[in-house]
């Protein structure tokens, strides 16, 4: 007999992006930052005192919380530090949503969301985005009518790169009966002033997710954080979080990285500049490549070219990895992470060969 809960037995689990072992692979498939993390991270790693590992780490990561609070002009009580943004998602669901209650999202969205919903035995309400990737006009109304308890929105959106205007976010927070989690994994790559942290102060139903994985080039570290009103942070901090969710070394590295805003901002600007250059180059080759406010582009392959899946496969044979989604509305598209100029130029050369 199986000891698994029925909902676990029926689900298939999250499939992570390919992580090739070959060093010569150009990896443009999982939206990592192509530039190195802050040199301060290196200093921290070299200065780790192994005797300090004998003790438990700071349980509440207060130093990191204070640094994040200062950065966003909030207070420590508005911040929770988590093992990647992914741990925050799991905490939000287990703290605020009962099994059987509904979790709302868009289609397409981050493919981890339905998996986390299945673990908690929560049905999902998935509303298709419009052709230009914007939200349907009656998004909040539909979520409310379906009694959704938690709405998950990736903004800027993955996999399209589109951004919800600030006024519309405020309107959503006002209109939704549910909790609203804004997943800002890619917010650092927005090319203009766009700060949402005041929503965490003004609304007691808004939770903002941030991560060091993309903007701070630290996907391997597993560090993220949430911003929200103290009434939402407190139960996660004091009740549902693992007692020591963040190890000592990660905390010190994350503190150094978030303190070095100058380094991070330089890499964001490099990614933004290169994103625009790559977008133009792909458009010149016949790909449709709408504006993106992230570190990736979602392109539609030209009608006359091989189909998206074979382009993906042929690039893979040439040791260039990008992402293909076998999903509604995405079958003729490819998601390409913005790499370094050298990496992108190799991609461009391979693509023009494949198209000719
Ligand atoms: C990368 C990502 C996250 C968070 O990832 P972590 O590595 O766990 O911090 C969250 N949402 C989306 C849409 C992402 O792409």
PDB file of N, CA and C and ligand atoms in Angstrom, residues 30-31 83-87 89 110 113 154 156 158 183-186 209-214 219 222-224 296, ligand 1:
ATOM      1  N   UNK A  30      17.636  29.351 -17.424  1.00  0.00           N
ATOM      2  CA  UNK A  30      16.990  29.449 -16.105  1.00  0.00           C
ATOM      3  C   UNK A  30      17.093  30.845 -15.476  1.00  0.00           C
ATOM      4  N   UNK A  31      17.305  31.842 -16.315  1.00  0.00           N
ATOM      5  CA  UNK A  31      17.222  33.242 -15.877  1.00  0.00           C
ATOM      6  C   UNK A  31      18.188  33.620 -14.760  1.00  0.00           C
ATOM      7  N   UNK A  83      14.457  30.948   2.757  1.00  0.00           N
ATOM      8  CA  UNK A  83      15.375  30.141   1.960  1.00  0.00           C
ATOM      9  C   UNK A  83      14.900  30.194   0.504  1.00  0.00           C
ATOM     10  N   UNK A  84      15.325  31.209  -0.195  1.00  0.00           N
ATOM     11  CA  UNK A  84      14.836  31.462  -1.540  1.00  0.00           C
ATOM     12  C   UNK A  84      13.435  32.040  -1.483  1.00  0.00           C
ATOM     13  N   UNK A  85      13.019  32.625  -2.588  1.00  0.00           N
ATOM     14  CA  UNK A  85      11.636  33.081  -2.671  1.00  0.00           C
ATOM     15  C   UNK A  85      10.681  31.893  -2.546  1.00  0.00           C
ATOM     16  N   UNK A  86      11.159  30.721  -2.986  1.00  0.00           N
ATOM     17  CA  UNK A  86      10.303  29.539  -2.978  1.00  0.00           C
ATOM     18  C   UNK A  86       9.828  29.174  -1.567  1.00  0.00           C
ATOM     19  N   UNK A  87      10.695  29.357  -0.557  1.00  0.00           N
ATOM     20  CA  UNK A  87      10.249  29.056   0.805  1.00  0.00           C
ATOM     21  C   UNK A  87       9.145  30.033   1.234  1.00  0.00           C
ATOM     22  N   UNK A  89       6.877  31.339  -0.673  1.00  0.00           N
ATOM     23  CA  UNK A  89       5.626  30.887  -1.293  1.00  0.00           C
ATOM     24  C   UNK A  89       4.994  29.765  -0.480  1.00  0.00           C
ATOM     25  N   UNK A 110       4.341  31.115 -13.153  1.00  0.00           N
ATOM     26  CA  UNK A 110       5.471  30.360 -12.610  1.00  0.00           C
ATOM     27  C   UNK A 110       4.976  28.938 -12.331  1.00  0.00           C
ATOM     28  N   UNK A 113       3.796  27.350  -8.839  1.00  0.00           N
ATOM     29  CA  UNK A 113       2.561  27.669  -8.098  1.00  0.00           C
ATOM     30  C   UNK A 113       1.573  26.504  -8.023  1.00  0.00           C
ATOM     31  N   UNK A 154       2.967  36.971 -10.782  1.00  0.00           N
ATOM     32  CA  UNK A 154       4.369  37.261 -11.070  1.00  0.00           C
ATOM     33  C   UNK A 154       4.429  38.607 -11.767  1.00  0.00           C
ATOM     34  N   UNK A 156       7.437  41.764 -12.595  1.00  0.00           N
ATOM     35  CA  UNK A 156       7.169  41.519 -14.005  1.00  0.00           C
ATOM     36  C   UNK A 156       6.918  40.035 -14.263  1.00  0.00           C
ATOM     37  N   UNK A 158       6.544  36.302 -15.677  1.00  0.00           N
ATOM     38  CA  UNK A 158       7.276  35.217 -16.323  1.00  0.00           C
ATOM     39  C   UNK A 158       6.233  34.262 -16.908  1.00  0.00           C
ATOM     40  N   UNK A 183       4.908  38.475  -6.813  1.00  0.00           N
ATOM     41  CA  UNK A 183       6.188  37.785  -6.951  1.00  0.00           C
ATOM     42  C   UNK A 183       7.100  38.660  -7.809  1.00  0.00           C
ATOM     43  N   UNK A 184       8.027  39.339  -7.135  1.00  0.00           N
ATOM     44  CA  UNK A 184       8.898  40.302  -7.815  1.00  0.00           C
ATOM     45  C   UNK A 184      10.300  39.737  -8.043  1.00  0.00           C
ATOM     46  N   UNK A 185      10.363  38.452  -8.422  1.00  0.00           N
ATOM     47  CA  UNK A 185      11.662  37.813  -8.641  1.00  0.00           C
ATOM     48  C   UNK A 185      12.523  38.597  -9.642  1.00  0.00           C
ATOM     49  N   UNK A 186      11.857  39.276 -10.601  1.00  0.00           N
ATOM     50  CA  UNK A 186      12.611  39.940 -11.685  1.00  0.00           C
ATOM     51  C   UNK A 186      12.558  41.458 -11.635  1.00  0.00           C
ATOM     52  N   UNK A 209       7.172  39.371  -2.754  1.00  0.00           N
ATOM     53  CA  UNK A 209       8.269  38.395  -2.739  1.00  0.00           C
ATOM     54  C   UNK A 209       9.471  38.973  -3.470  1.00  0.00           C
ATOM     55  N   UNK A 210      10.632  38.872  -2.831  1.00  0.00           N
ATOM     56  CA  UNK A 210      11.891  39.271  -3.454  1.00  0.00           C
ATOM     57  C   UNK A 210      12.881  38.121  -3.344  1.00  0.00           C
ATOM     58  N   UNK A 211      13.845  38.098  -4.240  1.00  0.00           N
ATOM     59  CA  UNK A 211      14.858  37.049  -4.153  1.00  0.00           C
ATOM     60  C   UNK A 211      16.232  37.601  -4.494  1.00  0.00           C
ATOM     61  N   UNK A 212      17.263  36.978  -3.936  1.00  0.00           N
ATOM     62  CA  UNK A 212      18.638  37.323  -4.301  1.00  0.00           C
ATOM     63  C   UNK A 212      19.129  36.460  -5.467  1.00  0.00           C
ATOM     64  N   UNK A 213      18.274  35.524  -5.900  1.00  0.00           N
ATOM     65  CA  UNK A 213      18.707  34.560  -6.925  1.00  0.00           C
ATOM     66  C   UNK A 213      19.005  35.215  -8.268  1.00  0.00           C
ATOM     67  N   UNK A 214      18.205  36.208  -8.660  1.00  0.00           N
ATOM     68  CA  UNK A 214      18.340  36.767  -9.994  1.00  0.00           C
ATOM     69  C   UNK A 214      19.138  38.073  -9.932  1.00  0.00           C
ATOM     70  N   UNK A 219      21.701  32.623  -7.171  1.00  0.00           N
ATOM     71  CA  UNK A 219      20.719  31.530  -7.221  1.00  0.00           C
ATOM     72  C   UNK A 219      21.197  30.322  -6.413  1.00  0.00           C
ATOM     73  N   UNK A 222      20.313  30.379  -2.239  1.00  0.00           N
ATOM     74  CA  UNK A 222      18.966  30.123  -1.729  1.00  0.00           C
ATOM     75  C   UNK A 222      18.597  31.158  -0.673  1.00  0.00           C
ATOM     76  N   UNK A 223      18.360  32.381  -1.095  1.00  0.00           N
ATOM     77  CA  UNK A 223      17.986  33.433  -0.152  1.00  0.00           C
ATOM     78  C   UNK A 223      16.970  34.376  -0.797  1.00  0.00           C
ATOM     79  N   UNK A 224      15.883  34.606  -0.096  1.00  0.00           N
ATOM     80  CA  UNK A 224      14.875  35.547  -0.564  1.00  0.00           C
ATOM     81  C   UNK A 224      14.249  36.236   0.629  1.00  0.00           C
ATOM     82  N   UNK A 296      15.026  38.238 -19.315  1.00  0.00           N
ATOM     83  CA  UNK A 296      14.817  37.257 -20.378  1.00  0.00           C
ATOM     84  C   UNK A 296      13.872  37.837 -21.423  1.00  0.00           C
TER      85      UNK A 296
HETATM   86  C1  LIG B   1      13.317  32.555  -9.538  1.00  0.00           C
HETATM   87  C2  LIG B   1      11.901  32.787  -9.184  1.00  0.00           C
HETATM   88  C3  LIG B   1      11.439  32.812  -7.863  1.00  0.00           C
HETATM   89  C4  LIG B   1      12.261  32.603  -6.647  1.00  0.00           C
HETATM   90  O1  LIG B   1      13.251  31.705  -6.766  1.00  0.00           O
HETATM   91  P1  LIG B   1      14.253  31.413  -5.567  1.00  0.00           P
HETATM   92  O2  LIG B   1      15.478  30.973  -6.257  1.00  0.00           O
HETATM   93  O3  LIG B   1      13.592  30.355  -4.735  1.00  0.00           O
HETATM   94  O4  LIG B   1      14.428  32.665  -4.792  1.00  0.00           O
HETATM   95  C5  LIG B   1      10.122  33.108  -7.648  1.00  0.00           C
HETATM   96  N1  LIG B   1       9.274  33.338  -8.651  1.00  0.00           N
HETATM   97  C6  LIG B   1       9.673  33.318  -9.923  1.00  0.00           C
HETATM   98  C7  LIG B   1       8.689  33.619 -10.988  1.00  0.00           C
HETATM   99  C8  LIG B   1      10.990  33.028 -10.234  1.00  0.00           C
HETATM  100  O5  LIG B   1      11.377  32.993 -11.518  1.00  0.00           O
END
